[in-house]
Amino acid sequence: MVTGGAGFLGSHLCEQLLRHGISVICLDNFLTGTPANIAHLIGEPRFRLIKCDVTDFVHVPGPVDLVLHLASAASPADYLRLPIETLKVGSLGTLHVLGLAGEKGARFVLASTSEVYGDPQQHPQSEQYWGNVNPVGPRSVYDEAKRYAEALTTAYRMSRGTDTTIVRIFNTYGPRMRPDDGRAIPTFIRQALVGEPLSVTGDGSQTRSVCYVDDTIRGILALAESDAPGPVNIGGPLELPVAELARTIIELSGLPGSIRHIERPVDDPRVRRPDTTLAQELLGWEPTVQLRDGLARTIAWFRSQLATATLAHAAPTRRPAPLAALPLRPCQGDTPG
Ligand code: NAD
């Protein structure tokens, strides 16, 4: 079972699990994900979609042996727009999904985030670092929701014996990110492709470490297959300034591009780099996709999406019937789609 399975990471996870012959139940309310991400899986006999909100009651019939809990707004633009929904899915949603994992005797994987480290005072960030989060800053709706979800997951493990683990995911990029989700890479790529200046926040010297989606998914699944309790960092250890990321995207797009500096958001972390020693030791995991390769693949995907959008605009009658129009229902296991 994958919650948030119609999102960026969730849809890649569903796809990988199906590729390994595993049956998948995807739970999503399409709050920030899009039906287009999983439309190609509809009709696949081992794939079931349940459109529901996991902050409501969650029940699915039949056996479930693995629960991957990814449901949550994840990009700053989304969680700042959806503060209460983000806190609810991290708290109530996690509570319900943990309850289901316990009832089914399933292993539970919480998709946590490098944001639990906040604006870190330890660099790079290892799993032992407790973080530096402002509990009343604008980003706290996401950071604290995830910190609470980690605490809840740990409590289920310690007091109920539920088989849980926690993956702290660092910035991941790749096909199926939304061009308008506000994260640096999709924003830069969209701007480069449509001929807008790339909006770099501050002077662009703040750093990010990014990981290509295939590597992140391989890391999450390796942790799911292990018996490690976590938390385990999964992310790209190559750290680079945001301005350099923008310049690389301009170069790889093959188009003339320029950079425009805009104000940095409140509590934006200055540095971010995972210590991935634990993932290497426990899971034998390390990223393999080079930054330029991953960016080139992502740019190619965005280019194809822009072309499709232009075509669809020209011929609107050829668009598929929207899955988003499915009725929202309690998570009880019937399968519209
Ligand atoms: P996303 O927004 O693309 O996907 C999240 C999915 O959850 C969406 O499909 C959304 O509709 C669904 N969802 C939200 N609230 C829901 C609810 N109440 N009930 C059912 N479904 C709900 O985001 P993503 O980038 O794919 O992130 C997935 C997970 O990974 C999140 O938990 C996020 O915190 C974590 N994560 C992602 C990254 C990253 O770089 N992408 C980094 C760190 C952590």
Short mmCIF file of C-alpha atoms and ligand atoms in Angstrom, two decimals:
data_model
loop_
_atom_site.label_atom_id
_atom_site.label_comp_id
_atom_site.label_asym_id
_atom_site.label_seq_id
_atom_site.Cartn_x
_atom_site.Cartn_y
_atom_site.Cartn_z
CA MET A 1 0.00 0.00 0.00
CA VAL A 2 1.36 3.39 -1.00
CA THR A 3 -0.25 6.52 0.48
CA GLY A 4 0.38 9.59 -1.66
CA GLY A 5 0.85 7.17 -4.56
CA ALA A 6 -0.28 9.69 -7.17
CA GLY A 7 2.45 12.14 -6.17
CA PHE A 8 5.90 12.61 -7.63
CA LEU A 9 7.75 10.01 -5.51
CA GLY A 10 4.69 7.84 -4.82
CA SER A 11 3.96 7.24 -8.50
CA HIS A 12 7.57 6.15 -9.15
CA LEU A 13 7.32 3.83 -6.13
CA CYS A 14 4.05 2.29 -7.39
CA GLU A 15 5.67 1.74 -10.77
CA GLN A 16 8.79 0.08 -9.31
CA LEU A 17 6.75 -2.21 -7.05
CA LEU A 18 4.57 -3.31 -9.99
CA ARG A 19 7.71 -3.88 -12.05
CA HIS A 20 8.85 -6.32 -9.34
CA GLY A 21 5.56 -8.24 -9.60
CA ILE A 22 4.12 -6.79 -6.39
CA SER A 23 0.43 -5.84 -6.11
CA VAL A 24 -0.08 -2.21 -5.19
CA ILE A 25 -2.94 -0.33 -3.53
CA CYS A 26 -2.53 3.41 -4.05
CA LEU A 27 -4.33 5.81 -1.70
CA ASP A 28 -4.45 9.46 -2.72
CA ASN A 29 -6.80 12.43 -2.56
CA PHE A 30 -5.00 14.29 -5.40
CA LEU A 31 -4.40 17.28 -3.11
CA THR A 32 -0.93 17.93 -4.56
CA GLY A 33 -0.50 14.85 -6.73
CA THR A 34 -2.07 14.42 -10.11
CA PRO A 35 -4.05 11.56 -11.67
CA ALA A 36 -1.84 11.92 -14.75
CA ASN A 37 1.05 10.45 -12.72
CA ILE A 38 -0.70 7.09 -12.41
CA ALA A 39 -3.08 7.14 -15.39
CA HIS A 40 -0.79 4.68 -17.23
CA LEU A 41 -1.15 2.17 -14.35
CA ILE A 42 -4.96 2.10 -14.44
CA GLY A 43 -6.07 -1.18 -16.02
CA GLU A 44 -2.95 -2.97 -14.76
CA PRO A 45 -4.49 -5.96 -12.86
CA ARG A 46 -2.17 -5.68 -9.84
CA PHE A 47 -2.83 -1.95 -9.36
CA ARG A 48 -5.72 -0.56 -7.31
CA LEU A 49 -6.44 3.11 -6.84
CA ILE A 50 -8.51 4.37 -3.94
CA LYS A 51 -9.20 8.07 -4.02
CA CYS A 52 -9.44 9.03 -0.37
CA ASP A 53 -8.10 11.29 2.34
CA VAL A 54 -5.96 9.38 4.86
CA THR A 55 -6.83 11.88 7.57
CA ASP A 56 -10.27 10.17 7.49
CA PHE A 57 -10.75 6.58 8.59
CA VAL A 58 -8.39 4.24 6.65
CA HIS A 59 -9.29 0.64 5.93
CA VAL A 60 -8.44 -1.66 3.04
CA PRO A 61 -9.66 -5.24 2.77
CA GLY A 62 -7.33 -8.24 2.53
CA PRO A 63 -3.71 -8.75 3.46
CA VAL A 64 -1.16 -5.95 3.26
CA ASP A 65 2.50 -6.65 4.04
CA LEU A 66 4.12 -3.29 3.33
CA VAL A 67 2.83 0.22 3.89
CA LEU A 68 4.76 3.14 2.39
CA HIS A 69 3.36 6.35 3.88
CA LEU A 70 4.17 9.24 1.55
CA ALA A 71 0.94 11.22 1.71
CA SER A 72 1.82 14.84 2.52
CA ALA A 73 2.26 18.11 0.71
CA ALA A 74 6.02 18.30 0.19
CA SER A 75 6.99 21.45 -1.67
CA PRO A 76 7.17 24.76 0.22
CA ALA A 77 4.67 26.34 -2.18
CA ASP A 78 2.19 23.55 -1.38
CA TYR A 79 2.58 23.33 2.38
CA LEU A 80 2.55 27.09 2.86
CA ARG A 81 -0.73 27.16 0.90
CA LEU A 82 -2.07 24.10 2.81
CA PRO A 83 -0.79 24.52 6.39
CA ILE A 84 -3.60 22.75 8.27
CA GLU A 85 -3.88 19.93 5.72
CA THR A 86 -0.12 19.38 6.04
CA LEU A 87 -0.24 19.21 9.84
CA LYS A 88 -3.29 16.93 9.68
CA VAL A 89 -1.77 14.44 7.26
CA GLY A 90 1.46 14.29 9.28
CA SER A 91 -0.44 13.72 12.53
CA LEU A 92 -3.91 12.20 11.97
CA GLY A 93 -2.98 10.66 8.62
CA THR A 94 0.12 9.02 10.07
CA LEU A 95 -1.90 7.79 13.08
CA HIS A 96 -4.47 6.12 10.82
CA VAL A 97 -1.94 4.59 8.48
CA LEU A 98 0.17 3.29 11.40
CA GLY A 99 -3.01 1.77 12.86
CA LEU A 100 -3.68 -0.02 9.59
CA ALA A 101 -0.07 -1.31 9.38
CA GLY A 102 -0.35 -2.61 12.95
CA GLU A 103 -3.71 -4.30 12.27
CA LYS A 104 -2.35 -5.99 9.12
CA GLY A 105 1.02 -6.92 10.66
CA ALA A 106 2.66 -4.97 7.83
CA ARG A 107 6.03 -3.22 7.78
CA PHE A 108 5.49 0.55 7.85
CA VAL A 109 7.81 3.03 6.14
CA LEU A 110 7.43 6.71 7.03
CA ALA A 111 8.60 9.12 4.33
CA SER A 112 10.23 11.76 6.50
CA THR A 113 12.43 14.56 5.32
CA SER A 114 15.75 16.35 5.67
CA GLU A 115 13.59 19.29 6.83
CA VAL A 116 13.51 17.69 10.29
CA TYR A 117 17.08 19.07 10.56
CA GLY A 118 15.75 22.61 9.95
CA ASP A 119 18.46 25.21 9.37
CA PRO A 120 21.20 22.82 10.49
CA GLN A 121 24.05 23.67 12.81
CA GLN A 122 25.76 20.36 12.04
CA HIS A 123 27.08 19.80 8.55
CA PRO A 124 26.67 17.37 6.86
CA GLN A 125 23.58 16.09 8.67
CA SER A 126 23.79 12.61 10.16
CA GLU A 127 20.83 10.75 11.64
CA GLN A 128 22.14 11.50 15.14
CA TYR A 129 21.64 15.25 14.70
CA TRP A 130 18.42 16.49 16.36
CA GLY A 131 17.95 19.53 14.15
CA ASN A 132 17.33 23.24 14.43
CA VAL A 133 13.67 23.89 13.65
CA ASN A 134 11.72 27.05 14.44
CA PRO A 135 8.41 25.65 15.78
CA VAL A 136 6.50 28.85 15.00
CA GLY A 137 8.15 29.77 11.69
CA PRO A 138 6.15 29.45 8.45
CA ARG A 139 7.90 26.18 7.50
CA SER A 140 7.05 24.59 10.83
CA VAL A 141 3.76 23.24 9.42
CA TYR A 142 5.82 20.76 7.42
CA ASP A 143 8.92 20.33 9.59
CA GLU A 144 6.98 19.80 12.82
CA ALA A 145 4.38 17.57 11.14
CA LYS A 146 7.21 15.30 10.04
CA ARG A 147 8.96 15.46 13.43
CA TYR A 148 5.67 14.50 15.09
CA ALA A 149 5.15 11.71 12.53
CA GLU A 150 8.62 10.38 13.40
CA ALA A 151 7.75 10.44 17.12
CA LEU A 152 4.44 8.67 16.48
CA THR A 153 6.13 6.03 14.33
CA THR A 154 8.72 5.44 17.05
CA ALA A 155 5.99 5.16 19.70
CA TYR A 156 4.14 2.51 17.66
CA ARG A 157 7.40 0.59 17.33
CA MET A 158 8.31 0.83 21.01
CA SER A 159 4.90 0.43 22.64
CA ARG A 160 2.91 -1.63 20.11
CA GLY A 161 5.69 -3.65 18.46
CA THR A 162 4.70 -2.44 14.95
CA ASP A 163 7.47 -3.11 12.42
CA THR A 164 8.32 0.46 11.45
CA THR A 165 11.11 2.37 9.79
CA ILE A 166 11.77 6.01 8.90
CA VAL A 167 13.46 7.31 5.76
CA ARG A 168 14.70 10.91 5.83
CA ILE A 169 14.53 11.90 2.19
CA PHE A 170 16.67 14.79 0.93
CA ASN A 171 15.82 16.91 -2.13
CA THR A 172 14.92 14.62 -4.99
CA TYR A 173 14.25 15.62 -8.57
CA GLY A 174 13.14 13.98 -11.80
CA PRO A 175 10.25 13.46 -14.19
CA ARG A 176 6.71 14.09 -12.80
CA MET A 177 7.62 17.06 -10.64
CA ARG A 178 5.08 19.80 -11.19
CA PRO A 179 6.53 22.81 -13.04
CA ASP A 180 4.66 25.08 -10.61
CA ASP A 181 5.47 23.26 -7.35
CA GLY A 182 7.92 25.96 -6.29
CA ARG A 183 10.94 23.69 -5.77
CA ALA A 184 14.17 24.97 -7.31
CA ILE A 185 14.81 22.39 -10.05
CA PRO A 186 11.34 22.24 -11.69
CA THR A 187 11.04 26.02 -11.39
CA PHE A 188 14.43 26.57 -13.05
CA ILE A 189 13.71 24.05 -15.81
CA ARG A 190 10.30 25.53 -16.60
CA GLN A 191 11.77 29.03 -16.65
CA ALA A 192 14.69 27.96 -18.87
CA LEU A 193 12.35 26.23 -21.35
CA VAL A 194 9.84 29.08 -21.63
CA GLY A 195 12.54 31.78 -21.84
CA GLU A 196 12.02 33.42 -18.43
CA PRO A 197 14.97 34.45 -16.24
CA LEU A 198 15.73 31.81 -13.59
CA SER A 199 14.65 33.13 -10.16
CA VAL A 200 17.50 32.40 -7.76
CA THR A 201 16.71 33.27 -4.15
CA GLY A 202 19.19 35.49 -2.29
CA ASP A 203 22.69 35.57 -3.75
CA GLY A 204 22.38 31.88 -4.66
CA SER A 205 25.28 30.80 -2.42
CA GLN A 206 23.00 28.66 -0.21
CA THR A 207 23.61 25.01 -0.98
CA ARG A 208 21.45 22.02 -1.80
CA SER A 209 22.32 18.35 -2.39
CA VAL A 210 20.02 16.72 -4.86
CA CYS A 211 19.32 13.11 -5.77
CA TYR A 212 17.77 11.69 -8.94
CA VAL A 213 14.40 10.03 -8.35
CA ASP A 214 15.50 6.51 -9.43
CA ASP A 215 18.24 6.53 -6.79
CA THR A 216 15.87 7.77 -4.06
CA ILE A 217 13.27 5.11 -4.91
CA ARG A 218 15.95 2.38 -4.84
CA GLY A 219 17.01 3.63 -1.40
CA ILE A 220 13.45 3.68 -0.01
CA LEU A 221 12.80 0.14 -1.27
CA ALA A 222 16.13 -1.13 0.11
CA LEU A 223 15.16 0.25 3.52
CA ALA A 224 11.67 -1.27 3.21
CA GLU A 225 13.20 -4.68 2.50
CA SER A 226 15.62 -4.45 5.44
CA ASP A 227 14.68 -4.76 9.08
CA ALA A 228 16.40 -1.49 10.06
CA PRO A 229 14.29 0.74 12.35
CA GLY A 230 15.75 3.97 10.93
CA PRO A 231 15.87 6.84 10.63
CA VAL A 232 18.10 6.51 7.59
CA ASN A 233 19.12 9.42 5.34
CA ILE A 234 18.60 8.93 1.61
CA GLY A 235 19.96 11.72 -0.55
CA GLY A 236 22.69 12.89 -2.87
CA PRO A 237 25.91 13.79 -1.07
CA LEU A 238 27.08 16.17 -3.84
CA GLU A 239 26.47 19.68 -2.51
CA LEU A 240 26.29 22.70 -4.77
CA PRO A 241 25.22 26.35 -4.56
CA VAL A 242 21.74 27.05 -5.91
CA ALA A 243 23.19 29.60 -8.41
CA GLU A 244 25.41 26.86 -9.87
CA LEU A 245 22.41 24.57 -10.21
CA ALA A 246 20.64 27.32 -12.17
CA ARG A 247 23.66 27.85 -14.44
CA THR A 248 23.92 24.09 -15.12
CA ILE A 249 20.23 23.94 -16.07
CA ILE A 250 20.62 26.87 -18.47
CA GLU A 251 23.60 25.13 -20.07
CA LEU A 252 21.85 21.75 -20.40
CA SER A 253 18.67 23.30 -21.80
CA GLY A 254 20.73 24.49 -24.76
CA LEU A 255 18.84 27.79 -24.68
CA PRO A 256 20.04 31.28 -23.90
CA GLY A 257 19.06 31.95 -20.29
CA SER A 258 19.59 34.50 -17.56
CA ILE A 259 19.35 34.65 -13.76
CA ARG A 260 17.22 37.02 -11.68
CA HIS A 261 17.84 37.26 -7.92
CA ILE A 262 14.75 37.35 -5.68
CA GLU A 263 14.28 37.54 -1.91
CA ARG A 264 15.11 34.44 0.15
CA PRO A 265 12.17 32.84 1.99
CA VAL A 266 12.00 32.99 5.81
CA ASP A 267 13.89 30.14 7.55
CA ASP A 268 15.28 28.89 4.22
CA PRO A 269 18.16 26.54 5.19
CA ARG A 270 21.64 27.87 4.29
CA VAL A 271 23.22 24.48 3.80
CA ARG A 272 21.93 20.99 3.24
CA ARG A 273 23.93 17.79 2.71
CA PRO A 274 23.18 14.28 3.93
CA ASP A 275 25.68 12.07 5.66
CA THR A 276 24.76 8.81 3.92
CA THR A 277 27.24 6.55 5.75
CA LEU A 278 24.40 4.66 7.46
CA ALA A 279 22.57 3.96 4.17
CA GLN A 280 25.84 2.69 2.68
CA GLU A 281 26.62 0.46 5.67
CA LEU A 282 23.12 -0.89 6.32
CA LEU A 283 21.71 -1.09 2.80
CA GLY A 284 24.75 -0.93 0.51
CA TRP A 285 22.99 2.09 -1.02
CA GLU A 286 24.58 5.03 -2.77
CA PRO A 287 23.31 7.19 -5.60
CA THR A 288 24.55 6.27 -9.08
CA VAL A 289 22.98 8.87 -11.41
CA GLN A 290 25.31 11.80 -12.09
CA LEU A 291 23.80 15.28 -11.70
CA ARG A 292 24.15 16.23 -15.36
CA ASP A 293 22.58 12.94 -16.53
CA GLY A 294 19.67 13.29 -14.12
CA LEU A 295 19.09 16.91 -15.06
CA ALA A 296 19.26 16.09 -18.78
CA ARG A 297 16.59 13.35 -18.33
CA THR A 298 14.42 15.71 -16.31
CA ILE A 299 14.73 18.54 -18.84
CA ALA A 300 13.81 16.09 -21.65
CA TRP A 301 10.69 15.05 -19.72
CA PHE A 302 9.64 18.67 -19.05
CA ARG A 303 10.18 19.46 -22.72
CA SER A 304 7.87 16.57 -23.74
CA GLN A 305 5.26 17.77 -21.24
CA LEU A 306 5.35 21.28 -22.60
CA ALA A 307 4.93 19.91 -26.12
CA THR A 308 1.99 17.72 -25.01
CA ALA A 309 0.37 20.65 -23.20
CA THR A 310 0.66 22.74 -26.34
CA LEU A 311 -0.87 19.92 -28.43
CA ALA A 312 -3.65 19.32 -25.90
CA HIS A 313 -4.40 23.02 -25.93
CA ALA A 314 -4.71 22.87 -29.69
CA ALA A 315 -6.99 19.79 -29.56
CA PRO A 316 -8.81 19.79 -26.20
CA THR A 317 -11.30 17.06 -27.18
CA ARG A 318 -8.46 14.49 -27.22
CA ARG A 319 -7.71 14.85 -23.49
CA PRO A 320 -8.47 11.72 -21.37
CA ALA A 321 -11.43 11.81 -18.97
CA PRO A 322 -10.08 13.25 -15.72
CA LEU A 323 -9.49 10.76 -12.89
CA ALA A 324 -9.57 13.76 -10.58
CA ALA A 325 -13.33 13.84 -11.12
CA LEU A 326 -13.66 10.55 -9.19
CA PRO A 327 -15.70 10.99 -6.02
CA LEU A 328 -13.70 11.26 -2.80
CA ARG A 329 -14.70 8.40 -0.49
CA PRO A 330 -13.65 6.94 2.84
CA CYS A 331 -10.55 4.72 2.51
CA GLN A 332 -12.50 1.45 2.59
CA GLY A 333 -11.11 -0.46 -0.29
CA ASP A 334 -13.50 -0.26 -3.22
CA THR A 335 -11.77 0.60 -6.42
CA PRO A 336 -13.07 3.35 -8.62
CA GLY A 337 -10.71 2.82 -11.53
P1 NAD B 1 3.81 15.17 -3.82
O1 NAD B 1 3.07 16.36 -3.34
O2 NAD B 1 4.08 15.03 -5.27
O3 NAD B 1 3.08 13.84 -3.33
C1 NAD B 1 2.35 13.76 -2.13
C2 NAD B 1 1.06 13.01 -2.42
O4 NAD B 1 0.29 12.89 -1.21
C3 NAD B 1 0.16 13.73 -3.43
O5 NAD B 1 -0.22 12.85 -4.45
C4 NAD B 1 -1.04 14.20 -2.60
O6 NAD B 1 -2.21 14.30 -3.35
C5 NAD B 1 -1.08 13.11 -1.53
N1 NAD B 1 -1.77 13.53 -0.31
C6 NAD B 1 -1.57 14.66 0.42
N2 NAD B 1 -2.39 14.68 1.47
C7 NAD B 1 -3.14 13.55 1.41
C8 NAD B 1 -4.18 13.00 2.21
N3 NAD B 1 -4.62 13.65 3.30
N4 NAD B 1 -4.74 11.82 1.86
C9 NAD B 1 -4.31 11.16 0.75
N5 NAD B 1 -3.32 11.63 -0.04
C10 NAD B 1 -2.75 12.80 0.28
O7 NAD B 1 5.17 15.13 -2.98
P2 NAD B 1 6.46 14.20 -3.18
O8 NAD B 1 7.58 15.07 -3.55
O9 NAD B 1 6.14 13.02 -4.00
O10 NAD B 1 6.69 13.74 -1.67
C11 NAD B 1 6.19 12.48 -1.20
C12 NAD B 1 6.63 12.27 0.23
O11 NAD B 1 8.05 12.27 0.33
C13 NAD B 1 6.11 13.34 1.19
O12 NAD B 1 5.72 12.73 2.40
C14 NAD B 1 7.32 14.23 1.40
O13 NAD B 1 7.30 14.83 2.66
C15 NAD B 1 8.47 13.23 1.26
N6 NAD B 1 9.70 13.91 0.82
C16 NAD B 1 9.85 14.27 -0.50
C17 NAD B 1 11.02 14.92 -0.89
C18 NAD B 1 11.27 15.31 -2.32
O14 NAD B 1 12.34 15.85 -2.62
N7 NAD B 1 10.37 15.08 -3.23
C19 NAD B 1 12.00 15.22 0.06
C20 NAD B 1 11.78 14.87 1.39
C21 NAD B 1 10.63 14.18 1.74
#
